[in-house]
Every structure is written in structure tokens, then in C-alpha cells.
Coordinates of C-alpha atoms in Angstrom, one line a residue:
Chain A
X1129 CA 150.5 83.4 63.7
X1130 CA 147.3 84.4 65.4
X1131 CA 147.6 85.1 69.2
X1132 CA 144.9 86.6 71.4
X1133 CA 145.7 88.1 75.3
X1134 CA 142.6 88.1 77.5
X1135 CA 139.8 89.6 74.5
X1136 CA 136.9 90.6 75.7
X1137 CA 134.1 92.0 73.1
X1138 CA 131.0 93.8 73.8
X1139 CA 128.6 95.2 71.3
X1140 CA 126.6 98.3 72.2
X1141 CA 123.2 97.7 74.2
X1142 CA 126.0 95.5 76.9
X1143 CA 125.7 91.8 74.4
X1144 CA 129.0 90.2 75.6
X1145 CA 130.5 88.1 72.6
X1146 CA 133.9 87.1 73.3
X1147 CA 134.8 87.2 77.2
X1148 CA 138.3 86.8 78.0
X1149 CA 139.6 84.6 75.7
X1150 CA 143.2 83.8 75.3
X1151 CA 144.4 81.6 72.5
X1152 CA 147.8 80.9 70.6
X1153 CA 148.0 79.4 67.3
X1154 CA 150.8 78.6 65.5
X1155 CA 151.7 78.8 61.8
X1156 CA 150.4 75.9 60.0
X1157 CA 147.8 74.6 62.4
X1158 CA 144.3 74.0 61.3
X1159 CA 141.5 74.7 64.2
X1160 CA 137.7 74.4 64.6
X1161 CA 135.8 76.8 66.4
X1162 CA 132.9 74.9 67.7
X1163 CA 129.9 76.3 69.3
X1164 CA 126.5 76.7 69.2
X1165 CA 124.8 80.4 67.4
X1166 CA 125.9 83.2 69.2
X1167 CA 128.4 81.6 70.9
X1168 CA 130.8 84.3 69.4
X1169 CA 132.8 82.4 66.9
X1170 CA 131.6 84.9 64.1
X1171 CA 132.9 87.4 66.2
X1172 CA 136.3 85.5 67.2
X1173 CA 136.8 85.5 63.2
X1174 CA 136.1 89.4 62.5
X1175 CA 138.5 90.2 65.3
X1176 CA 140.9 89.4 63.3
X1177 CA 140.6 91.1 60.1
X1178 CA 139.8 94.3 62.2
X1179 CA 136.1 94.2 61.5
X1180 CA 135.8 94.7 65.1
X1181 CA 137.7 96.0 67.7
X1182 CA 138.1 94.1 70.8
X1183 CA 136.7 96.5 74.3
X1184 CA 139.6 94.6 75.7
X1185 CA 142.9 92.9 75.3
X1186 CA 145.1 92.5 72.7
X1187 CA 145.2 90.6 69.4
X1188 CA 148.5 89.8 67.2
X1189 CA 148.1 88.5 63.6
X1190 CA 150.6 87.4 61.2
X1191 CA 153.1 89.5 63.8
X1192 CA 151.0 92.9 64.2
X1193 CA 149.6 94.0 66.7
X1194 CA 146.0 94.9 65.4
X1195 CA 145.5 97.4 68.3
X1196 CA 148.7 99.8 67.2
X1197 CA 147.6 98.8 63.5
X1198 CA 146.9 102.4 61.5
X1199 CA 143.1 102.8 60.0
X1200 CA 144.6 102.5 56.3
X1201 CA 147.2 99.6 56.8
X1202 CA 144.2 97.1 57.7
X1203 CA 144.0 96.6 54.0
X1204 CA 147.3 95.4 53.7
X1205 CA 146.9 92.8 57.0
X1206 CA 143.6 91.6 55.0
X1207 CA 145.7 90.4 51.9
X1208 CA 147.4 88.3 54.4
X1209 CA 144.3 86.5 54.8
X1210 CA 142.0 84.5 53.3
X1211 CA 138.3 84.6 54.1
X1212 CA 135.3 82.1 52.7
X1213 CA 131.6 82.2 54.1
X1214 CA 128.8 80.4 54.2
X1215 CA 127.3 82.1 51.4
X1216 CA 130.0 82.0 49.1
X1217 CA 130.1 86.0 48.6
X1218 CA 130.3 85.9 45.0
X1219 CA 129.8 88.3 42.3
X1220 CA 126.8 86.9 40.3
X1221 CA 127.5 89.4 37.0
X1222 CA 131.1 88.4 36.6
X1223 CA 132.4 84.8 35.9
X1224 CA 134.2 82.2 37.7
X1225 CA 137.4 83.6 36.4
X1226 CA 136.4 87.0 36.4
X1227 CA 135.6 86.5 40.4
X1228 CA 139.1 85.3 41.5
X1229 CA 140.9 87.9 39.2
X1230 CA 138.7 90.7 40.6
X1231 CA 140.8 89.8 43.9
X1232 CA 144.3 90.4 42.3
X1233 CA 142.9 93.3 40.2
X1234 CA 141.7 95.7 43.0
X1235 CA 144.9 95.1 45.1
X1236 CA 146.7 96.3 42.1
X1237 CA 147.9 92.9 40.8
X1238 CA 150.2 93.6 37.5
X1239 CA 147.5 91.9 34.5
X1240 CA 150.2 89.2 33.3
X1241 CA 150.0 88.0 37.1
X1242 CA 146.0 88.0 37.1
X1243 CA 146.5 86.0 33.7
X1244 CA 148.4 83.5 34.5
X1245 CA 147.5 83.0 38.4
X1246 CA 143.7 82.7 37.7
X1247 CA 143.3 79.4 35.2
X1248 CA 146.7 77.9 38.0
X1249 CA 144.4 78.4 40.9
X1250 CA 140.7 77.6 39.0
X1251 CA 142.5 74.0 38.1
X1252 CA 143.9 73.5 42.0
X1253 CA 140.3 73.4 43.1
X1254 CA 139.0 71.7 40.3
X1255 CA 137.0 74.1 38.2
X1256 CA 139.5 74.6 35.0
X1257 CA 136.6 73.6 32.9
X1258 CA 134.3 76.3 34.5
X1259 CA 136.0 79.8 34.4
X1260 CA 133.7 81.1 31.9
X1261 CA 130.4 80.4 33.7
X1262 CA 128.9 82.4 35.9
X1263 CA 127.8 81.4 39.2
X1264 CA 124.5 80.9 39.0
X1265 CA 125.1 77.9 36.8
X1266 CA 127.4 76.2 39.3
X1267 CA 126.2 73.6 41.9
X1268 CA 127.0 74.8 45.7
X1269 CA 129.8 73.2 46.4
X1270 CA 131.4 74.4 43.3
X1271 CA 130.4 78.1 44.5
X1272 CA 132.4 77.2 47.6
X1273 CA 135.4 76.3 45.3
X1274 CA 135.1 79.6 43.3
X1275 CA 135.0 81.5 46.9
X1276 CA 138.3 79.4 48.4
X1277 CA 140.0 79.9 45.0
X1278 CA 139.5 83.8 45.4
X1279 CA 140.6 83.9 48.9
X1280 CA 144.0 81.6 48.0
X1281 CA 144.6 83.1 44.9
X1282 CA 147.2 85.6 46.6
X1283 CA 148.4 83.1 48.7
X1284 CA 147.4 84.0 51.9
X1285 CA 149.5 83.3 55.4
X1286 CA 145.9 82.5 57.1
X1287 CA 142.6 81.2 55.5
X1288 CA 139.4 81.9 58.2
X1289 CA 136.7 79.9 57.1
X1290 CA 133.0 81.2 58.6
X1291 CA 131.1 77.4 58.0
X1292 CA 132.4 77.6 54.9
X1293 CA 129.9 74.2 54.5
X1294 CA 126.9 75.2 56.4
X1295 CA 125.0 75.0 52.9
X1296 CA 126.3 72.3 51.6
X1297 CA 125.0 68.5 51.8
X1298 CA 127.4 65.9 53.3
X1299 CA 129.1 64.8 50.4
X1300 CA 130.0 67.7 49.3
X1301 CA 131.0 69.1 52.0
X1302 CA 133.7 66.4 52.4
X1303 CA 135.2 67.5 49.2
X1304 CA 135.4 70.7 50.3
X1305 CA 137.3 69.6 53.3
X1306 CA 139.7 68.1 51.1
X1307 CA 140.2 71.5 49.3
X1308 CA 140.7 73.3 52.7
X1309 CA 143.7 70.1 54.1
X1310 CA 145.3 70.8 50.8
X1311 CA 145.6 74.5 51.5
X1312 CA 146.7 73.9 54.9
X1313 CA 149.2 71.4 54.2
X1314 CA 151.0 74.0 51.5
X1315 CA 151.6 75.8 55.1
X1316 CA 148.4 78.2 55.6
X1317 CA 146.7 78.3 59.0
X1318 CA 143.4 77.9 58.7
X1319 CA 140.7 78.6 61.0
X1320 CA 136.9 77.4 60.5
X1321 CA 133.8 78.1 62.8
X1322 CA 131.7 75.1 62.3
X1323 CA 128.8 73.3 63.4
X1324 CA 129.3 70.1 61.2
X1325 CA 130.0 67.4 63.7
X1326 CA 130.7 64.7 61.2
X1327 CA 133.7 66.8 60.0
X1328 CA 135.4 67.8 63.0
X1329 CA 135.0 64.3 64.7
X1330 CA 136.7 62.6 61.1
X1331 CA 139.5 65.5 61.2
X1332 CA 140.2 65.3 64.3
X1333 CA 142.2 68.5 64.5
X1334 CA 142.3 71.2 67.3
X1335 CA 139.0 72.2 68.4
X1336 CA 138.4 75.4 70.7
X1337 CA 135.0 75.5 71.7
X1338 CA 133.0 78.7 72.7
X1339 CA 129.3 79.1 74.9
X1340 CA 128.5 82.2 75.2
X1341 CA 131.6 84.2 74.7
X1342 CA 134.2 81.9 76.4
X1343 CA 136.4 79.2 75.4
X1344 CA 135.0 76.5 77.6
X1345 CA 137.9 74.0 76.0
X1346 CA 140.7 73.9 73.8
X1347 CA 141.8 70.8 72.9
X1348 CA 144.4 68.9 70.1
X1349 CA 143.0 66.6 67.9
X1350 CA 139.6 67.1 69.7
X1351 CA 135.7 66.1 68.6
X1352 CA 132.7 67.9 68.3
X1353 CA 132.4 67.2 72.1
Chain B
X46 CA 149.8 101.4 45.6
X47 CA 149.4 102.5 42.0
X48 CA 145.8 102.6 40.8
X49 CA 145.2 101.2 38.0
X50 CA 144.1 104.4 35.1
X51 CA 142.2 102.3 32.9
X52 CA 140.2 100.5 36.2
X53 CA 139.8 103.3 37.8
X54 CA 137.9 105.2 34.0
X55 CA 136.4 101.9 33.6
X56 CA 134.8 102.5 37.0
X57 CA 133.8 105.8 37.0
X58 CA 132.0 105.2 33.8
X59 CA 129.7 102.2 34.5
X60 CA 128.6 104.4 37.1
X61 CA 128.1 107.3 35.5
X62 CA 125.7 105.2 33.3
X63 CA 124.2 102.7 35.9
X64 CA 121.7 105.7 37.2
X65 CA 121.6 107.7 34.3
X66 CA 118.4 109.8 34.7
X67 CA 119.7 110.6 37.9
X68 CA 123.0 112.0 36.7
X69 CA 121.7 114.0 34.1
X70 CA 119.6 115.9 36.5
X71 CA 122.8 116.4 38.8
X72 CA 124.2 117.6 35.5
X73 CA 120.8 119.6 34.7
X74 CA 121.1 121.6 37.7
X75 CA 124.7 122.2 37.9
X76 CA 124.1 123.4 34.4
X77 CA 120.9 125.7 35.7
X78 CA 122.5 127.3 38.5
X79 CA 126.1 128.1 36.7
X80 CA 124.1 129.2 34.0
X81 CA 122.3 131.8 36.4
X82 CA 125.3 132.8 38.3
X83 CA 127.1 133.1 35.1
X84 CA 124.4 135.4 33.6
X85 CA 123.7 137.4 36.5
X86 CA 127.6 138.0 37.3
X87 CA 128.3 139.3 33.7
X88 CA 125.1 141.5 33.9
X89 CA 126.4 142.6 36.7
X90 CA 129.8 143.6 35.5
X91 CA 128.0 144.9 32.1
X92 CA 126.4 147.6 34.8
X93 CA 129.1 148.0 36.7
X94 CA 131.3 149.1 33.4
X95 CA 128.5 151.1 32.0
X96 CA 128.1 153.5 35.0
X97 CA 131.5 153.1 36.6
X98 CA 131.8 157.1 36.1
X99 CA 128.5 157.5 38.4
X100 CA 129.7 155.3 41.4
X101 CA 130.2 156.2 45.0
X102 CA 127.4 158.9 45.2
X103 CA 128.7 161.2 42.1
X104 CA 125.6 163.1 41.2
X105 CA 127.4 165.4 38.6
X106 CA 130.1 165.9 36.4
X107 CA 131.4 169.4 35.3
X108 CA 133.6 168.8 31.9
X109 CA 136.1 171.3 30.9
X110 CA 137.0 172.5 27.5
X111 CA 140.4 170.9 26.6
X112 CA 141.5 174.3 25.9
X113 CA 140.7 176.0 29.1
X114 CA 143.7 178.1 31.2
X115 CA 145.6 176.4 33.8
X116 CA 143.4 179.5 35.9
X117 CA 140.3 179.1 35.1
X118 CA 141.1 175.7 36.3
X119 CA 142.5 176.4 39.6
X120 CA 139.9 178.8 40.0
X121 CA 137.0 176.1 39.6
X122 CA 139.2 174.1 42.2
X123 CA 139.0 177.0 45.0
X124 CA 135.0 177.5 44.3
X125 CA 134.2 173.3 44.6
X126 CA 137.0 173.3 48.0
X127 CA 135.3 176.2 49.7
X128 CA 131.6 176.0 48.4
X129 CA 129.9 174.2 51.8
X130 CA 127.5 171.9 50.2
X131 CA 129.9 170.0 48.5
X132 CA 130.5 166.8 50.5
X133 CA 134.2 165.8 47.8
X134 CA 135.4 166.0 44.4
X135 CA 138.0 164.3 42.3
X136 CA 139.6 165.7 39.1
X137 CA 139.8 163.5 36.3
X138 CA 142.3 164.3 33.7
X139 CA 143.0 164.2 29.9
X140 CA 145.0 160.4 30.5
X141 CA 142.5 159.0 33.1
X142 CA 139.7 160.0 30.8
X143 CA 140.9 158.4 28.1
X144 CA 141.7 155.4 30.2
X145 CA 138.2 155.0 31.2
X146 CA 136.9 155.9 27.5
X147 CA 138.6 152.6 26.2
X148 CA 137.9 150.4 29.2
X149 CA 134.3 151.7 28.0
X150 CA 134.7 150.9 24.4
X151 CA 136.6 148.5 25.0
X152 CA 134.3 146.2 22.6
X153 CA 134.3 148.8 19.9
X154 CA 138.2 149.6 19.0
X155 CA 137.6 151.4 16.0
X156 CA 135.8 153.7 18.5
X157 CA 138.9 153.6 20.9
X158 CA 141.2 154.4 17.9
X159 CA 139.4 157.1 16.5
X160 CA 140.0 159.1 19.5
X161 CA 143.2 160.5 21.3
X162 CA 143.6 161.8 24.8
X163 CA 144.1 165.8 23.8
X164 CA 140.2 166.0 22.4
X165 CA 138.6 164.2 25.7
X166 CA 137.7 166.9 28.3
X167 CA 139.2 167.1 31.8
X168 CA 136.0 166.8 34.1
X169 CA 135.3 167.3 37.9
X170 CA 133.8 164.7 39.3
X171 CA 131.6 166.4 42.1
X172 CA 129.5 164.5 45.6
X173 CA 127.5 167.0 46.7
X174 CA 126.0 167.0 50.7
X175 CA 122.5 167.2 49.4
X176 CA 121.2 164.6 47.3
X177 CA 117.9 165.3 46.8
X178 CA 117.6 166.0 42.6
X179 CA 116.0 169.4 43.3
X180 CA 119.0 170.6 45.1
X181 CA 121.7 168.9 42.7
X182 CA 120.5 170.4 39.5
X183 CA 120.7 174.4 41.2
X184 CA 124.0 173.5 42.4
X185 CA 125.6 172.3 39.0
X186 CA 123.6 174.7 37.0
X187 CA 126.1 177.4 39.1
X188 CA 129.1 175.6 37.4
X189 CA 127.6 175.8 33.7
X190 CA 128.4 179.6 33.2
X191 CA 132.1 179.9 35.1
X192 CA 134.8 180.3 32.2
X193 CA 136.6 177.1 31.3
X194 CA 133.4 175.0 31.6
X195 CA 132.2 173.1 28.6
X196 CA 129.2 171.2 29.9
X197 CA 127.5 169.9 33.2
X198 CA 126.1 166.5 33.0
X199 CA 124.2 165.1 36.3
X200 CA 123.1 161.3 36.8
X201 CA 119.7 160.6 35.1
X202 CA 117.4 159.0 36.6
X203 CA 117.7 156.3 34.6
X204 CA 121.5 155.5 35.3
X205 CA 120.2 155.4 39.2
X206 CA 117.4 153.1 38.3
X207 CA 119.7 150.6 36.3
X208 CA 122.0 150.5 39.1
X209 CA 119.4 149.6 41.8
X210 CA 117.6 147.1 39.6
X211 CA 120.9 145.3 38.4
X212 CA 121.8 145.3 42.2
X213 CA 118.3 143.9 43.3
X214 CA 118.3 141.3 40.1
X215 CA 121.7 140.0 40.9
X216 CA 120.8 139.4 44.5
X217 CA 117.7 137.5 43.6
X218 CA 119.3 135.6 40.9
X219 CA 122.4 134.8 43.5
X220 CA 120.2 133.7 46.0
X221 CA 118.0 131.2 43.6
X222 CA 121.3 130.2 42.4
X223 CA 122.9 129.3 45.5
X224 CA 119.9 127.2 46.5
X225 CA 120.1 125.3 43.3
X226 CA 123.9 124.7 43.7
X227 CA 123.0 123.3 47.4
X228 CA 120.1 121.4 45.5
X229 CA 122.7 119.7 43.1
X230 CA 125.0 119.1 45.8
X231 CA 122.6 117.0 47.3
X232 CA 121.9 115.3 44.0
X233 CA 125.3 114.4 43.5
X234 CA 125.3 113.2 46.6
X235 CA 122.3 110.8 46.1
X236 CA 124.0 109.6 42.4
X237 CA 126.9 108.3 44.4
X238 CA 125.1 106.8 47.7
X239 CA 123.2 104.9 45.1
X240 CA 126.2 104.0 43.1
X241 CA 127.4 102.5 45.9
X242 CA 124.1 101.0 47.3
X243 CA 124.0 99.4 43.6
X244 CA 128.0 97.8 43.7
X245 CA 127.3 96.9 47.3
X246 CA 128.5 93.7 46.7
X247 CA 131.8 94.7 45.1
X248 CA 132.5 96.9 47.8
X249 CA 132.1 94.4 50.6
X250 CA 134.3 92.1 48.1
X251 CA 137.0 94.8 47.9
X252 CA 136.9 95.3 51.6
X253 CA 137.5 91.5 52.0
X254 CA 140.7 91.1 49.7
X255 CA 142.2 94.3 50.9
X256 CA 141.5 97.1 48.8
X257 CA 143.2 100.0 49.6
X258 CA 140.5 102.7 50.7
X259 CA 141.3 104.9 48.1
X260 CA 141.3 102.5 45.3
X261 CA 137.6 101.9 46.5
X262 CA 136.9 105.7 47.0
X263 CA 138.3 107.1 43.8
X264 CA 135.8 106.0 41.1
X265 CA 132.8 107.3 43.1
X266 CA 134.8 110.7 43.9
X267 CA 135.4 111.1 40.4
X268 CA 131.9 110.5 39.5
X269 CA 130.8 113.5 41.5
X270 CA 133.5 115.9 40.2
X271 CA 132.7 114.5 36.4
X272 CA 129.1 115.8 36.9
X273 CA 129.8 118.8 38.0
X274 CA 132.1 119.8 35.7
X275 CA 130.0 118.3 32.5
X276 CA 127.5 120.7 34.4
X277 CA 129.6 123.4 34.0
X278 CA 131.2 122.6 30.5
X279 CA 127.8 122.9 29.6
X280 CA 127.0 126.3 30.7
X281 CA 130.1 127.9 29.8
X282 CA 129.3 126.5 26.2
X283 CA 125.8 128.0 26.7
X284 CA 126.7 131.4 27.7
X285 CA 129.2 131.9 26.0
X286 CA 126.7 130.8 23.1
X287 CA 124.1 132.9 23.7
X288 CA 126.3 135.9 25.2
X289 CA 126.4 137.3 22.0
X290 CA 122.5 136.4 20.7
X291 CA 122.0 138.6 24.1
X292 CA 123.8 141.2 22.3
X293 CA 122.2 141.3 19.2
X294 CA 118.9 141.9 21.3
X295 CA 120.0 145.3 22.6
X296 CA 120.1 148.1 20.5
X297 CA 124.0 149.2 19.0
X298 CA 126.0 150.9 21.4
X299 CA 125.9 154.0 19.0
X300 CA 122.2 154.7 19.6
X301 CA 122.1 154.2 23.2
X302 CA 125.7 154.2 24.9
X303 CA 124.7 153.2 28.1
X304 CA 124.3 150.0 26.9
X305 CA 127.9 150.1 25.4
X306 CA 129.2 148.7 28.2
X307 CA 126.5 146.0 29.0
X308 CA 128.3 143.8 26.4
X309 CA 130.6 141.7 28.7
X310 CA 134.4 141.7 27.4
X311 CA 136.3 139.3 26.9
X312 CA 138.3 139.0 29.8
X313 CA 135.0 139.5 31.3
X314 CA 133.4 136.5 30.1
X315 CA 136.8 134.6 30.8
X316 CA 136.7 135.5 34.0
X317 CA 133.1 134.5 34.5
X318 CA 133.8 131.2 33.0
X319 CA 136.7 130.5 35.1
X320 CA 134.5 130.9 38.5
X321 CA 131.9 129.3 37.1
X322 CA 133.9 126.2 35.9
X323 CA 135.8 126.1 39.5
X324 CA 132.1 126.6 41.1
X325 CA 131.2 123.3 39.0
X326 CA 133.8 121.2 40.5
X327 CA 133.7 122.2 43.5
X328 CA 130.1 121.2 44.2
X329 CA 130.4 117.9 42.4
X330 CA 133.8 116.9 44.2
X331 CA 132.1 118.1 47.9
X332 CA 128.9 116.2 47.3
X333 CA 131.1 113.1 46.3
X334 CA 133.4 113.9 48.8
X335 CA 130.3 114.0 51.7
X336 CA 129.1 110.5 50.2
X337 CA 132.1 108.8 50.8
X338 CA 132.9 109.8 53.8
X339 CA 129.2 109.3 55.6
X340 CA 128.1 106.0 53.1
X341 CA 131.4 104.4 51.9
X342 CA 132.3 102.6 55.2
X343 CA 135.5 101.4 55.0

């Protein structure tokens, strides 16, 4: 599903991010990418929704090539994927329903299909109740739910996660979690920079671990370290 | 990918709104600068019309009765051909003359009507080698007396000194026009980089769910070419408004027919509104155009 050969990034003014990484992941897994700031794991994840381009190497998502992949199809590889941040990325004038079906509408989405998938998906992560408040009224971890329900909403093959509960106290965070296995176990590879220990040591899930640019370790059902 | 009509209006409209003040003065100037061009071009055309007869350095005319010999012609032919300070000369006759009286008239048909080719004179139309006015009125006073001639009419002054003054006027007004147009430009521009500095958010949103580029693009190119052509709307409506007010300030055609034919015609003023309606959408679409290519990075 997501396949790097030997990437190398490096930003302008000679900041190496990524050096020579090669990693495979297959469809369905779900990985952590440990590491402490800077380490590049920001980087790893905007590789591959084309944010960046990699000075070196080649990348493969969902089966395309992203180096041969034309200026105005990266759009369409983006609808393939998921993507929730730290900071939620929410509109703050529009509701909580009105935020997940501005994700179907401006990829064209037919109305009956925004209708009908919005409430489906707002009840899947638990906010039913809330689709007519705005986010500013929500608690943080139900911002996070908003933010995963508008990057599953059209189903994505991959969900990247950017510490999707860096915010977030402990307990919530875990419910998050939750959210995230479900999405994975309906098939979705999902990858998640973290620095939340206590998650990735109760996972225990594939970790790949970065210092400063390379993977130092790669390892199945790994800890923190 | 279709995109969606009603999302796309929806879009365009919120931010036509969001920075009001500003659009209006893209509007505002669009609306100045067409209106100058606009003005200038038909004044322009008005002078143009009114002293077509006196262009390319034709200092005087020598009419000839209607009923003079095919002779006395010819003979007036030989004497401007061989007299050496005669630079050229066309011959205008009966038909072209009456062609040019109605393109003249051409506001007044009644005047048009009233009048047949047979009763308009065949004229000469004569470009002497010397220039100077002392030297054109002794030559065309030699052509008053020949038989055949009815009358010898040389440029006034004042036909020169309304052609030099609509030349210099126009090119003033052009210049002042075309530095507004380059100032709405950039004000168009502006409107849009802040429409998008404003939906910043939506933008990086779209990006992130995979909006096509164009879906993101066209509301904020629209925008632009909606200003400019409410900017031009607006100074069509005004000239063609005022156009005749203009009129009514100018004293009737009858008294004073050089002015006949500063009253722009119809296909004039069609013209005039065509360019400056194209001119409108032009400048808004390129200053959109310019935003989203240099502040929309997608």
C-alpha cells in the first residue's frame, strides 16, 4: 500500500529530513512512527500526499508512483487518503455536520450521498447528537472525532494520523485510539507519528522509529523503545 | 469532475461580499477608466466623422456645378495634373459625395432623405506642395474663376485646430486611462489575494480532501471577471446615459454643422461599448487570473 525505495529529503538551506529510508507497508497494517521533533516523521507523512517531493528515491502509494504522478492528478491520490492533525483543522464557522459534508461536497459528492453519509459516519464516531454544534462548543477529543469522521467519510484506502492525540489528556486519547483500531480493522492502513508512549507500548503494533532523518528500527509489535 | 453551479455562485458571492469596500473600488475604477476610454474613443470618432473630408493633408476643395461639361471638367483635370505645386488630388463624384453626405447625416435622416445624389456637386479634392495658409488661399483662388467651378472651400483654421486638440485630448485621456485600468488590475488583484487570505482555512481543507485545483480556483476567478464586468456594465449604462445629455449641450447640427458629426452613431456607440465591455473583462479575469496563479498554491 505505501512503499518507499531509498528517500532521501532535503529542504533548502542543506536541513536533511528523511535520509535513505526504505519502508514497505502492506494493506491493512497499522504503524507508529516514533521519534523525537524533527526527527522527520512530519515529513515521512507529507511525502506521501505529495506535499513534498522527495530529492531522492522513489515513493509508491495505493499503487502510483508519486514521482510519474501528473501536478493535477494529486488530488485524486489525496481522496485515497485520510489525514487528521494535531490540531484538528476544523472549520470553526460551519458545524459538525457541515465540516464532514464540506469533504464530500468539494470533491463533487452527488447531495443525496453527502445526506445520507454524514449523520452514518457522525454516529460511527459517536457524535450523532452533535452535528448541529459548532466546534467551538465541543470538548478536544470530540474535535478529534469530528476531524477522523471527515477524513473517513469517503472511505479512504489510508488514514495518516500526524499525533492525532498530542492535545488530548490520557483518557481521551484512549478513546480516540479506539476510533482509529476500528477504522483499521474495516481494512484502512493507517499510519500515526506519535510521541505518546503509553499508546504505542499498550498497542503494541509496528513501530518504525526515526532520529534525525533515518529509520534507526523497524519493528512488529514494537514499544516506544 | 463536474462543478457544482450552485457551489461554485454560492462561492463567488460570499466573496464578492466578504471585502465589500474593496470590491466596489475595483468596480469604481473599472467604471472610471471604461468610462474615459469610452468618452474619449467616441469623441474621437465624432471628430474623425466631422472632418473626414479634410484628412490626409487636403487643404482645399474646388466643387463643381452639377451641371458643368464633361470639358470643362477634363480641363480642370489637365490644369491640377500639370500645375507644379500641387503635391495630389482625388476626384470625388456625384455617388461618393452623397455617400459621405449620409455617413455625415447619418443622425439626421430627414436631412439624408431630403437630398438626392444629382443636386450634390462633384468636387476636387486638392493636397497642395505648399502648406503654409498664405500660399494655399492664392492657389485655390486660381480655381474660383475657371468655368465649371461653383465654389472653393479651404480648411479653416478651426477644422485644423479641432483635429489637433481631439488628437492631443484623446492621447491624454488614453494615457490616464490606461494607468487606471493597470490601477484596477492591481485592485482586483488585492480583492482576491484577500479572499483567499480570508478562506485560508477552507483552502488548506480543500487541498487536504482532494479538491480538484479548479474547483478551488474557479470561484476566486470568477470574482475578478464579475468586477470587471459590473465595472463595465456600469459605464456602458453611463455613457450611453449621458451620450445624449452630451448632445443636448452642443448646439443643433443646423447652426453649426461641424458639430453634426460629433454626435456618435449608433453603430458608433455599439462599437464603443463592445470594446469597452471586452476591456472590462479582460482586466478583471487577468488580475484574477495573476492572483491565482502567484497566491493560490495548490
Amino acid at each position: 500500500m505505501i512503499k518507499l525505495e531509498n528517500v532521501t529529503k532535503v529542504y533548502k538551506g542543506d536541513v536533511t529530513a528523511l535520509r535513505n529510508a526504505s519502508v514497505d507497508i502492506q494493506k491493512g497494517e497499522f504503524v507508529f512512527l516514533v521519534g523525537a521533533s524533527g526527527s522527520g516523521k512530519s515529513t515521512f507523512l507529507r511525502l506521501l500526499t505529495k506535499e513534498e517531493q522527495p530529492t531522492e528515491g522513489r515513493i509508491f502509494v495505493a499503487g502510483k508512483d508519486l514521482g510519474e504522478l501528473s501536478h493535477w492528478k494529486v488530488p485524486f491520490l489525496r481522496r485515497n487518503i485520510g489525514c487528521i492533525f494535531q490540531d484538528f483543522k476544523l472549520l470553526s464557522n460551519r458545524t459538525v455536520a457541515e465540516n464532514v459534508a464540506f469533504a464530500l461536497e468539494v470533491i463533487g459528492r452527488p447531495r443525496h450521498v453527502v445526506q445520507s453519509q454524514v449523520p452514518a459516519i457522525l454516529d460511527l464516531v459517536g457524535l450523532g447528537d452533535k452535528a448541529a454544534n459548532f466546534p467551538h462548543e465541543l470538548s478536544g477529543g470530540e474535535q478529534q472525532r469530528v476531524s477522523i469522521a471527515r477524513a473517513f467519510v469517503n472511505r479512504p484506502l489510508i488514514l495518516l494520523a500526524d499525533e492525532p492525540t498530542g492535545n488530548l489528556d490520557p483518557a481521551t486519547s484512549v478513546g480516540i485510539m479506539r476510533l482509529l483500531d476500528r477504522i483499521n480493522k474495516t481494512g484502512t492502513t493507517v499510519v500515526m507519528a506519535t510521541h505518546d508512549r503509553g499508546i504505542v507500548d499498550t498497542m503494541r503494533r509496528r513501530v518504525i522509529e526515526l532520529d534525525r532523518g533515518e529509520i534507526i528500527r523497524d519493528q512488529a509489535r514494537g514499544v516506544y523503545e | 469532475m463536474a462543478i457544482k453551479v450552485d457551489y461554485v455562485l454560492r462561492e463567488t458571492g460570499t466573496n464578492l461580499f466578504r471585502n465589500f469596500t474593496i470590491t466596489l473600488a475595483s468596480v469604481l475604477t473599472v467604471f472610471v477608466s471604461l468610462i474615459l476610454v469610452g468618452s474619449s474613443l467616441l469623441l474621437r470618432q465624432g471628430v474623425e466623422k466631422a472632418t473626414r473630408r479634410w484628412e490626409g493633408g487636403i487643404e482645399f476643395i474646388i466643387f463643381i456645378k452639377p451641371d458643368a461639361t464633361q470639358e470643362e471638367v477634363a480641363a480642370l483635370q489637365r490644369e491640377l495634373e500639370e500645375s507644379p505645386e500641387i503635391e495630389s488630388f482625388t476626384f470625388v463624384d456625384q455617388e461618393q459625395a452623397y455617400e459621405e453626405f449620409k455617413q455625415m447625416f447619418s443622425e439626421q435622416p430627414e436631412m439624408v432623405e431630403s437630398v438626392e445624389p444629382s443636386v450634390l456637386p462633384p468636387s476636387f479634392r486638392v493636397v497642395p506642395v505648399d502648406k503654409r495658409a498664405v500660399s494655399v488661399e492664392s492657389l485655390s483662388k486660381q480655381f474660383a474663376d475657371r468655368p465649371g467651378v461653383e465654389d472653393v472651400v479651404s480648411a479653416t483654421k478651426t477644422i485644423r485646430q479641432v483635429q489637433e486638440l481631439s488628437q492631443r485630448f484623446t492621447f491624454i485621456i488614453v494615457v490616464v486611462a490606461v494607468v487606471l485600468l493597470g490601477a484596477a488590475l492591481l485592485l482586483i488583484l488585492n480583492t482576491i489575494r484577500m479572499a483567499m487570505y480570508a478562506r485560508r482555512h477552507e483552502i488548506e481543507v480543500m487541498k487536504l480532501v482532494g479538491a480538484t485545483n479548479w474547483f478551488i480556483r474557479v470561484p476566486f476567478m470568477l470574482e475578478g471577471l464579475v468586477e470587471g464586468m459590473v465595472g463595465a456594465a456600469l459605464a456602458i449604462i453611463a455613457l450611453v446615459f449621458f451620450s445624449p445629455v452630451i448632445q443636448g449641450w452642443l448646439p443643433p447640427p443646423t447652426e453649426f454643422p461641424l458639430f453634426s458629426g460629433f454626435i456618435p452613431g449608433g453603430a458608433e456607440l455599439l462599437g464603443t461599448c463592445i470594446l469597452m465591455g471586452i476591456t472590462g473583462c479582460v482586466v478583471g479575469a487577468l488580475g484574477a487570473g495573476v492572483a491565482v496563479t502567484r497566491f493560490l498554491d495548490v
